[in-house]
Short mmCIF file of C-alpha atoms in Angstrom, two decimals:
data_model
loop_
_atom_site.label_atom_id
_atom_site.label_comp_id
_atom_site.label_asym_id
_atom_site.label_seq_id
_atom_site.Cartn_x
_atom_site.Cartn_y
_atom_site.Cartn_z
CA MET A 807 11.82 9.18 -23.53
CA GLU A 808 10.32 12.04 -23.95
CA LYS A 809 7.30 10.55 -25.82
CA THR A 810 6.81 7.59 -23.13
CA MET A 811 6.88 10.20 -20.30
CA GLN A 812 3.82 12.21 -21.31
CA TYR A 813 1.87 10.40 -18.75
CA PHE A 814 3.54 12.36 -16.08
CA GLN A 815 2.82 15.78 -16.45
CA MET A 816 2.23 17.94 -13.18
CA PRO A 817 5.00 19.07 -11.19
CA GLY A 818 6.09 18.21 -8.50
CA PRO A 819 3.85 19.59 -4.66
CA THR A 820 5.42 20.47 -1.24
CA VAL A 821 5.15 18.39 1.26
CA THR A 822 5.45 20.01 5.11
CA PHE A 823 4.73 19.60 8.28
CA GLN A 824 5.31 20.10 12.06
CA ASN A 825 5.24 18.80 16.04
CA LEU A 826 3.56 15.55 14.22
CA ARG A 827 2.87 13.58 17.30
CA TYR A 828 0.91 9.92 16.62
CA CYS A 829 -0.13 7.30 18.84
CA VAL A 830 -1.38 4.07 18.83
CA GLN A 831 -2.97 1.48 21.81
CA ASP A 832 -1.16 -0.83 23.15
CA ASN A 833 -2.95 -4.01 23.26
CA ARG A 834 -0.78 -6.40 25.10
CA VAL A 835 -2.52 -5.83 27.84
CA PRO A 836 -4.78 -8.84 28.90
CA CYS A 837 -8.78 -8.92 30.11
CA ARG A 838 -8.57 -4.66 28.92
CA LYS A 839 -10.41 -3.04 26.07
CA LYS A 840 -7.71 -0.64 25.96
CA GLY A 841 -4.02 -0.61 26.18
CA PRO A 842 -1.68 2.02 27.35
CA GLU A 843 -0.56 4.75 24.44
CA LYS A 844 2.83 4.12 22.70
CA GLU A 845 4.10 7.20 21.05
CA ILE A 846 5.40 6.52 17.71
CA LEU A 847 6.03 10.03 16.57
CA LYS A 848 7.50 12.77 18.32
CA ASN A 849 6.99 16.75 17.52
CA VAL A 850 8.41 15.27 13.98
CA ARG A 851 8.73 18.31 11.62
CA TRP A 852 9.05 17.84 8.30
CA ASP A 853 10.00 20.39 4.74
CA ILE A 854 9.74 18.13 1.21
CA VAL A 855 9.39 21.07 -1.24
CA ARG A 856 10.00 19.53 -5.39
CA VAL A 857 13.15 17.14 -4.82
CA TYR A 858 13.70 13.25 -5.39
CA GLN A 859 12.98 12.38 -1.27
CA ALA A 860 14.67 9.32 0.15
CA ASP A 861 13.19 8.67 3.88
CA MET A 862 15.56 6.51 5.06
CA VAL A 863 14.30 4.79 8.47
CA LYS A 864 15.64 2.50 11.13
CA VAL A 865 12.05 1.66 12.41
CA TYR A 866 9.59 3.52 12.26
CA GLY A 867 9.93 4.08 8.16
CA ARG A 868 6.77 2.93 7.22
CA ARG A 869 4.67 4.19 9.97
CA LEU A 870 5.48 7.10 9.12
CA LEU A 871 4.97 6.80 5.62
CA ASP A 872 1.33 5.93 6.66
CA VAL A 873 0.85 8.85 8.26
CA ILE A 874 1.79 11.29 5.84
CA ALA A 875 0.04 9.42 2.81
CA GLY A 876 -3.08 9.68 5.17
CA ARG A 877 -3.26 5.76 5.51
CA LYS A 878 -3.27 5.72 9.20
CA ASN A 879 -6.43 6.13 11.74
CA PRO A 880 -6.51 9.85 12.28
CA ALA A 881 -7.89 9.10 15.74
CA GLY A 882 -4.51 8.50 16.73
CA LEU A 883 -2.68 11.83 15.26
CA ARG A 884 -2.35 13.74 18.16
CA SER A 885 -0.88 17.46 17.39
CA GLY A 886 0.14 18.64 14.07
CA GLU A 887 -1.30 18.57 10.35
CA VAL A 888 0.25 17.14 6.90
CA MET A 889 -0.35 19.86 3.98
CA VAL A 890 0.25 19.16 0.70
CA ASP A 891 1.34 23.22 -1.39
CA SER A 892 -0.10 24.56 1.36
CA LYS A 893 -3.48 22.85 1.62
CA VAL A 894 -4.46 20.51 5.06
CA VAL A 895 -4.57 17.07 3.58
CA THR A 896 -6.73 14.15 5.05
CA SER A 897 -6.69 10.61 4.55
CA ASP A 898 -9.14 11.62 1.49
CA LEU A 899 -4.97 12.14 0.29
CA ARG A 900 -4.83 8.71 -0.64
CA LEU A 901 -7.48 8.76 -3.50
CA SER A 902 -5.21 11.64 -5.24
CA SER A 903 -1.52 10.26 -4.16
CA ALA A 904 0.20 6.51 -5.22
CA TYR A 905 1.66 4.57 -3.06
CA VAL A 906 3.26 1.53 -3.39
CA VAL A 907 3.35 -0.77 -0.46
CA GLN A 908 6.68 -3.58 0.29
CA ASP A 909 4.87 -6.35 -1.03
CA ASP A 910 3.86 -6.41 -4.20
CA ILE A 911 0.42 -6.99 -4.40
CA LEU A 912 -1.44 -8.07 -7.53
CA MET A 913 -4.05 -10.69 -8.90
CA GLY A 914 -1.73 -13.24 -9.78
CA CYS A 915 -4.20 -14.49 -13.05
CA LEU A 916 -3.72 -11.31 -15.00
CA SER A 917 -0.65 -10.27 -17.25
CA VAL A 918 1.54 -7.25 -17.09
CA ARG A 919 -1.10 -5.36 -19.49
CA GLU A 920 -4.40 -6.66 -17.54
CA ASN A 921 -3.12 -5.38 -14.45
CA LEU A 922 -2.10 -1.92 -15.58
CA ALA A 923 -5.52 -1.63 -17.70
CA PHE A 924 -7.90 -2.86 -14.70
CA SER A 925 -5.82 0.02 -12.43
CA ALA A 926 -6.76 2.78 -15.52
CA ASN A 927 -9.81 1.82 -16.22
CA LEU A 928 -10.96 1.89 -12.58
CA ARG A 929 -8.53 5.41 -11.52
CA LEU A 930 -8.88 7.41 -14.47
CA SER A 931 -12.35 9.41 -15.32
CA ARG A 932 -14.24 8.25 -18.23
CA GLN A 933 -15.49 12.15 -18.96
CA GLN A 934 -11.70 13.09 -19.47
CA TYR A 935 -10.09 9.93 -21.07
CA SER A 936 -11.77 7.75 -23.57
CA SER A 937 -10.65 3.69 -24.54
CA SER A 938 -7.33 4.87 -26.63
CA ASP A 939 -6.39 7.13 -24.54
CA LYS A 940 -6.05 4.60 -21.35
CA GLU A 941 -4.83 2.16 -23.87
CA GLN A 942 -1.80 4.87 -24.41
CA LYS A 943 -0.87 4.98 -20.91
CA VAL A 944 -0.63 1.63 -20.49
CA ASN A 945 1.24 1.37 -23.77
CA ASP A 946 4.06 4.06 -22.27
CA VAL A 947 4.09 2.52 -19.28
CA ILE A 948 5.04 -0.72 -20.21
CA LYS A 949 7.42 0.70 -22.50
CA ASP A 950 8.89 2.81 -19.98
CA LEU A 951 8.64 0.32 -16.95
CA GLY A 952 9.51 -3.03 -18.70
CA GLY A 953 7.06 -5.34 -17.13
CA GLU A 954 8.69 -6.84 -13.28
CA LYS A 955 6.40 -7.75 -10.71
CA LYS A 956 7.91 -5.08 -8.68
CA ARG A 957 7.61 -2.66 -11.93
CA CYS A 958 4.19 -3.29 -12.52
CA SER A 959 3.57 -2.29 -8.50
CA ILE A 960 5.18 1.20 -9.75
CA GLY A 961 3.83 1.63 -12.80
CA MET A 962 -0.62 1.01 -11.73
CA GLU A 963 0.19 3.13 -9.56
CA LEU A 964 1.57 5.79 -12.30
CA ILE A 965 -1.12 5.50 -14.76
CA THR A 966 -3.17 8.70 -12.54
CA SER A 967 0.14 11.22 -13.61
CA PRO A 968 -0.09 11.15 -9.51
CA SER A 969 2.39 14.72 -8.58
CA LEU A 970 2.95 13.05 -5.18
CA LEU A 971 4.68 8.77 -5.01
CA PHE A 972 4.82 6.89 -1.65
CA LEU A 973 7.46 3.45 -1.83
CA ASP A 974 7.25 1.28 1.04
CA GLU A 975 10.63 -0.35 0.57
CA PRO A 976 10.63 -0.19 -3.09
CA THR A 977 13.75 -2.76 -2.86
CA THR A 978 12.61 -5.54 -0.51
CA GLY A 979 13.32 -8.49 -2.31
CA LEU A 980 15.40 -7.80 -4.69
CA ASP A 981 18.87 -8.69 -6.27
CA ALA A 982 21.51 -5.29 -6.43
CA ASN A 983 21.32 -4.95 -9.92
CA THR A 984 17.63 -4.52 -9.99
CA ALA A 985 17.99 -2.78 -6.82
CA ASN A 986 19.59 -0.13 -8.71
CA SER A 987 16.89 0.07 -11.51
CA VAL A 988 13.92 0.64 -9.76
CA ILE A 989 16.31 3.07 -7.68
CA SER A 990 17.18 4.59 -10.86
CA LEU A 991 13.31 4.71 -12.13
CA LEU A 992 12.80 6.75 -8.98
CA HIS A 993 15.84 8.95 -9.35
CA ARG A 994 14.58 9.59 -13.65
CA LEU A 995 10.63 9.91 -11.99
CA SER A 996 11.70 12.78 -9.75
CA ARG A 997 13.63 14.91 -12.44
CA THR A 998 10.56 14.80 -14.27
CA GLY A 999 8.86 17.12 -11.13
CA LYS A 1000 7.18 14.20 -9.15
CA THR A 1001 8.22 14.50 -5.53
CA VAL A 1002 8.73 10.84 -4.50
CA ILE A 1003 8.93 9.75 -0.66
CA PHE A 1004 10.13 6.13 0.22
CA SER A 1005 11.36 4.20 2.85
CA ILE A 1006 14.87 1.67 2.62
CA HIS A 1007 17.08 0.31 5.29
CA GLN A 1008 20.61 -0.65 4.16
CA PRO A 1009 20.81 0.63 1.07
CA ARG A 1010 24.02 0.10 -1.47
CA TYR A 1011 25.98 3.41 -2.29
CA SER A 1012 24.82 2.97 -6.35
CA ILE A 1013 21.74 3.33 -4.57
CA PHE A 1014 22.73 5.27 -1.81
CA ARG A 1015 24.39 8.45 -3.86
CA GLN A 1016 20.96 8.96 -6.21
CA PHE A 1017 20.02 10.42 -3.07
CA ASP A 1018 19.34 14.14 -2.94
CA HIS A 1019 17.66 14.39 0.42
CA LEU A 1020 17.67 11.80 4.16
CA THR A 1021 16.04 11.50 6.47
CA LEU A 1022 17.09 9.73 9.24
CA MET A 1023 14.73 8.95 12.26
CA SER A 1024 15.24 6.72 15.86
CA ILE A 1025 13.11 6.16 18.92
CA GLY A 1026 10.11 8.11 16.57
CA GLU A 1027 12.63 10.64 16.46
CA ILE A 1028 14.56 13.05 13.63
CA ILE A 1029 18.06 12.76 13.95
CA TYR A 1030 19.42 14.01 10.85
CA ALA A 1031 17.34 15.49 7.75
CA GLY A 1032 19.01 17.32 4.84
CA ALA A 1033 21.29 17.03 1.91
CA ALA A 1034 22.31 13.23 1.97
CA SER A 1035 25.47 14.95 0.09
CA GLN A 1036 26.39 16.78 3.87
CA ALA A 1037 25.04 13.81 5.82
CA MET A 1038 28.38 12.23 6.54
CA SER A 1039 30.19 15.62 7.89
CA TYR A 1040 27.47 16.74 10.38
CA PHE A 1041 28.45 13.01 12.04
CA GLU A 1042 31.55 13.69 11.46
CA GLU A 1043 31.46 16.93 13.07
CA LEU A 1044 29.88 15.15 16.28
CA GLY A 1045 32.64 13.18 17.31
CA TYR A 1046 31.63 10.01 14.81
CA GLN A 1047 34.13 8.74 12.14
CA ARG A 1048 33.30 6.40 9.95
CA ASP A 1049 35.63 3.70 9.26
CA PRO A 1050 37.75 3.09 5.63
CA PHE A 1051 36.00 1.87 2.69
CA ASN A 1052 32.78 1.31 5.24
CA ASN A 1053 28.84 1.84 2.72
CA PRO A 1054 27.82 5.26 4.46
CA ALA A 1055 24.50 3.70 5.32
CA ASP A 1056 25.53 1.42 6.64
CA PHE A 1057 27.05 4.15 8.65
CA PHE A 1058 24.50 6.07 9.41
CA LEU A 1059 22.27 2.94 10.03
CA ASP A 1060 25.30 1.62 13.06
CA ILE A 1061 24.79 5.16 14.57
CA THR A 1062 21.49 5.13 15.04
CA ASN A 1063 21.67 1.64 16.24
CA GLY A 1064 24.84 2.49 18.73
CA ASP A 1065 27.01 0.35 16.67
CA VAL A 1066 29.48 3.37 16.56
CA VAL A 1067 30.89 5.21 19.10
CA CYS A 1068 31.32 9.29 19.74
CA THR A 1069 34.88 10.05 20.35
CA LEU A 1070 33.43 13.38 21.58
CA GLU A 1071 32.59 13.88 24.61
CA SER A 1072 28.78 14.45 25.60
CA SER A 1073 26.81 16.97 27.77
CA ASN A 1074 23.48 15.36 27.63
CA ILE A 1075 24.35 11.25 28.38
CA GLU A 1076 21.25 10.87 30.60
CA GLU A 1077 18.96 12.58 27.55
CA ARG A 1078 17.09 9.13 26.19
CA ASN A 1079 17.50 10.50 22.57
CA PRO A 1080 20.33 12.59 22.15
CA LEU A 1081 21.61 12.23 18.72
CA ALA A 1082 17.70 13.94 18.12
CA LEU A 1083 18.48 16.55 20.89
CA LYS A 1084 21.70 17.60 19.10
CA TYR A 1085 19.90 17.48 15.52
CA ARG A 1086 17.83 19.89 17.22
CA GLU A 1087 19.81 22.13 18.18
CA SER A 1088 22.24 22.27 15.42
CA ALA A 1089 22.42 24.64 12.37
CA LEU A 1090 20.64 22.14 9.88
CA CYS A 1091 17.41 22.26 12.39
CA ARG A 1092 17.50 25.40 12.13
CA GLN A 1093 17.59 26.41 8.68
CA ALA A 1094 14.94 23.87 7.96
CA ALA A 1095 12.24 25.50 10.10
CA GLU A 1096 12.69 28.75 8.94
CA GLU A 1097 12.18 26.90 5.30
CA LEU A 1098 8.99 25.66 6.77
CA LYS A 1099 8.20 28.75 8.51
CA GLN A 1100 8.71 30.65 4.99
CA ALA A 1101 6.85 27.50 3.19
CA THR A 1102 3.54 27.99 5.51
CA ASP A 1103 3.62 31.62 5.48
CA VAL A 1104 3.06 31.46 1.44
CA VAL A 1105 -0.81 31.40 2.70
CA ASP A 1106 -2.82 34.61 3.24
CA SER A 1107 -3.28 33.84 7.52
CA SER A 1108 -6.78 35.79 5.97
CA VAL A 1109 -7.95 32.71 3.91
CA THR A 1110 -9.22 30.27 5.87
CA VAL A 1111 -7.81 26.82 4.72
CA VAL A 1112 -9.72 24.79 2.51
CA ARG A 1113 -10.01 21.00 3.48
CA GLU A 1114 -9.56 18.51 -0.19
CA LYS A 1115 -12.28 16.02 -0.50
CA ALA A 1116 -10.85 13.50 -3.00
CA CYS A 1117 -13.81 11.42 -4.48
CA TYR A 1118 -13.77 8.19 -6.68
CA ALA A 1119 -13.05 8.63 -9.99
CA THR A 1120 -15.43 6.53 -11.99
CA PRO A 1121 -19.36 5.35 -11.06
CA PHE A 1122 -20.20 2.85 -9.44
CA HIS A 1123 -21.93 0.53 -11.84
CA TYR A 1124 -18.40 1.31 -13.43
CA GLN A 1125 -16.42 0.08 -10.65
CA LEU A 1126 -18.85 -3.02 -10.98
CA MET A 1127 -18.69 -4.34 -14.32
CA VAL A 1128 -14.75 -3.69 -14.27
CA LEU A 1129 -14.63 -5.91 -11.37
CA VAL A 1130 -17.01 -8.63 -12.45
CA GLY A 1131 -14.60 -8.61 -15.48
CA ARG A 1132 -11.33 -9.40 -13.66
CA THR A 1133 -13.41 -12.15 -11.03
CA VAL A 1134 -14.72 -13.62 -14.51
CA LYS A 1135 -11.35 -14.27 -16.15
CA ASN A 1136 -9.01 -14.75 -12.34
CA THR A 1137 -11.94 -17.72 -11.57
CA LEU A 1138 -11.85 -19.05 -14.94
CA ARG A 1139 -8.07 -19.26 -15.20
CA ASN A 1140 -7.50 -21.05 -11.33
CA PRO A 1141 -8.89 -24.66 -12.02
CA GLN A 1142 -8.54 -24.85 -8.04
CA THR A 1143 -11.16 -21.96 -7.55
CA SER A 1144 -13.77 -23.36 -10.45
CA TYR A 1145 -13.18 -26.48 -11.98
CA ALA A 1146 -12.17 -28.52 -9.24
CA GLN A 1147 -14.90 -26.88 -7.41
CA MET A 1148 -17.72 -28.14 -10.37
CA ALA A 1149 -16.62 -31.64 -10.44
CA LEU A 1150 -16.56 -31.98 -6.77
CA ASN A 1151 -20.23 -30.75 -7.32
CA ILE A 1152 -20.90 -33.53 -9.49
CA PHE A 1153 -19.64 -36.25 -7.99
CA PHE A 1154 -20.99 -35.71 -4.53
CA ALA A 1155 -24.75 -35.44 -6.94
CA LEU A 1156 -24.13 -38.71 -8.30
CA LEU A 1157 -22.79 -39.64 -5.55
CA VAL A 1158 -25.35 -38.89 -3.07
CA GLY A 1159 -28.28 -40.54 -6.52
CA LEU A 1160 -27.20 -43.88 -6.62
CA ILE A 1161 -27.29 -44.40 -2.79
CA TYR A 1162 -30.32 -43.18 -2.03
CA TYR A 1163 -31.77 -44.40 -6.19
CA GLN A 1164 -35.18 -46.54 -5.97
CA ILE A 1165 -35.57 -46.56 -2.23
CA PRO A 1166 -38.62 -48.42 -0.47
CA LYS A 1167 -41.92 -46.83 0.88
CA THR A 1168 -43.18 -48.48 2.93
CA LEU A 1169 -43.24 -47.23 5.78
CA PRO A 1170 -41.12 -46.65 8.62
CA GLU A 1171 -37.57 -47.82 6.35
CA ALA A 1172 -38.83 -44.96 3.65
CA LEU A 1173 -39.60 -42.03 6.20
CA GLN A 1174 -35.88 -42.74 7.92
CA ASN A 1175 -34.19 -43.31 4.34
CA ARG A 1176 -35.50 -39.50 2.98
CA ILE A 1177 -34.63 -38.59 6.75
CA GLY A 1178 -30.72 -39.53 6.19
CA ALA A 1179 -31.04 -38.46 2.63
CA PHE A 1180 -31.91 -34.99 3.24
CA PHE A 1181 -30.00 -34.49 6.33
CA PHE A 1182 -26.85 -35.54 3.99
CA LEU A 1183 -27.36 -32.60 1.34
CA ILE A 1184 -27.69 -29.57 3.67
CA LEU A 1185 -24.62 -30.97 5.27
CA ASN A 1186 -23.43 -30.47 2.23
CA MET A 1187 -24.69 -27.45 1.15
CA VAL A 1188 -23.42 -25.80 4.23
CA PHE A 1189 -20.17 -27.35 4.36
CA GLY A 1190 -19.39 -26.80 0.52
CA ASN A 1191 -20.31 -23.11 0.97
CA LEU A 1192 -18.27 -22.50 3.32
CA SER A 1193 -15.50 -22.13 1.31
CA ALA A 1194 -16.48 -19.00 0.16
CA VAL A 1195 -14.80 -17.68 3.36
CA GLU A 1196 -11.27 -18.79 1.79
CA LEU A 1197 -12.04 -16.33 -1.25
CA PHE A 1198 -11.75 -13.38 0.58
CA VAL A 1199 -9.60 -14.12 2.72
CA ASN A 1200 -6.40 -15.30 -0.16
CA GLU A 1201 -8.03 -11.69 -2.03
CA ARG A 1202 -7.77 -8.90 1.50
CA ALA A 1203 -4.07 -8.68 1.01
CA LEU A 1204 -5.49 -6.90 -2.53
CA PHE A 1205 -8.94 -5.50 -1.43
CA VAL A 1206 -7.04 -3.40 1.53
CA HIS A 1207 -4.85 -1.81 -0.87
CA GLU A 1208 -6.80 -1.21 -3.79
CA ASN A 1209 -9.25 -0.11 -1.93
CA SER A 1210 -6.86 2.31 0.31
CA SER A 1211 -5.92 3.38 -2.95
CA GLY A 1212 -8.79 4.42 -3.89
CA TYR A 1213 -9.42 2.20 -6.86
CA TYR A 1214 -13.41 1.26 -5.98
CA ARG A 1215 -15.30 1.11 -3.32
CA THR A 1216 -16.30 -1.59 -1.10
CA SER A 1217 -19.88 -1.98 -2.05
CA ALA A 1218 -18.53 -2.34 -5.43
CA TYR A 1219 -15.72 -5.00 -4.97
CA PHE A 1220 -18.84 -7.41 -2.57
CA LEU A 1221 -21.38 -7.17 -5.18
CA ALA A 1222 -18.98 -8.57 -7.43
CA LYS A 1223 -18.06 -11.64 -5.76
CA VAL A 1224 -21.73 -12.28 -5.43
CA PHE A 1225 -22.13 -11.77 -8.60
CA ALA A 1226 -19.23 -13.16 -10.71
CA ASP A 1227 -17.76 -15.55 -8.00
CA LEU A 1228 -20.22 -17.11 -5.56
CA LEU A 1229 -23.36 -16.79 -7.37
CA PRO A 1230 -22.09 -19.40 -9.80
CA ASN A 1231 -20.27 -21.45 -7.22
CA ARG A 1232 -23.54 -21.67 -5.11
CA ILE A 1233 -25.86 -22.04 -7.82
CA LEU A 1234 -25.07 -25.36 -9.33
CA PRO A 1235 -25.29 -27.41 -6.77
CA ILE A 1236 -28.27 -26.09 -5.58
CA PHE A 1237 -29.45 -27.07 -8.88
CA VAL A 1238 -27.66 -31.06 -9.11
CA PHE A 1239 -28.59 -31.58 -5.48
CA SER A 1240 -32.55 -31.04 -6.37
CA ALA A 1241 -32.61 -33.22 -8.98
CA SER A 1242 -31.02 -35.93 -6.86
CA PRO A 1243 -32.92 -38.88 -7.13
CA THR A 1244 -34.80 -39.44 -4.19
CA THR A 1245 -37.32 -42.53 -4.82
#
């Protein structure tokens, strides 16, 4: 285990933020450029100090996760700042951290090793890592994580040895045994000095008991943030009683849904979110606020906080080369987009050639036939090239994820598609149709 964990090197960072308020535009109002704002995060404060973090939320987990990871539009942030190790971060945090999306977005025509190698080639600097070093990292990840699809998605992010790891619903679509193994893997990673933050819904007890820190949210506000082992006693003190043999995770979700009735009388019946109010008034919240204040006081008040700007690990020309190689492999291994397209072009070229072979040269038949031939050729060329639009639509989710994670520049991806996919598939029809006999 010690040998296969060499790619986890840095200690876990401290993630803090306070009074975080984020809004989005409600576009449901027709005939208006901008609808009313909808507040999805309301004065949220958090302190994550080098721990294995489980962010278990009811509704807004993914949005909170995206805001922390710098994947939301910064224009929607109305107040508050996210700080990592007492440094204000921007959307460039996505280039230096790791984010595993809910749906496993992988290039289906590549093997596990090829996907991991693709991530290593683009996200590891060529000055710091040689080809043999990258291959060793890939081998270590495969040995430690295995080859399942979800594990491959996690492994592609762990290639860069990130100290901060975000995951959105890592157990979605997995059976109970596989979900437990994935969470056990994250638990093991957290013990190597990683700060692991993820959202999860309805975990079974074997998963829940591995949580070190638990954050519960309702209507955009935190209703509990603290040790997972103390969450049950906290809600019992508020008057919520758990049925025997009920999963604590299900019990907490029932509380946020309002399915569990509080046995104690509340003086804040008119409050829209009484659980959030009770948490703000609790000793647990005051203790968290004090810890947050101590964390922010670490920075010398006389020093201006620097907003760090991350950059890509590899230059443009190297990104273009790696992307062209992957696109060529994908094209050759997918007959629907390569051989079928080529056969279709050859078929139409032969069809046009046979239809207009040895057409008469007498007027006006010669002119009419040639006009029809050119019209038919141009029509096939135009509508045949519309299939190029589908090429990007099919890979849109993959491109958005990889580009947001700092794999490559947008321009490098576009040029790679032009060189390795669009040009071969579009140049062949030009030569074939232009060589069709029309006389």
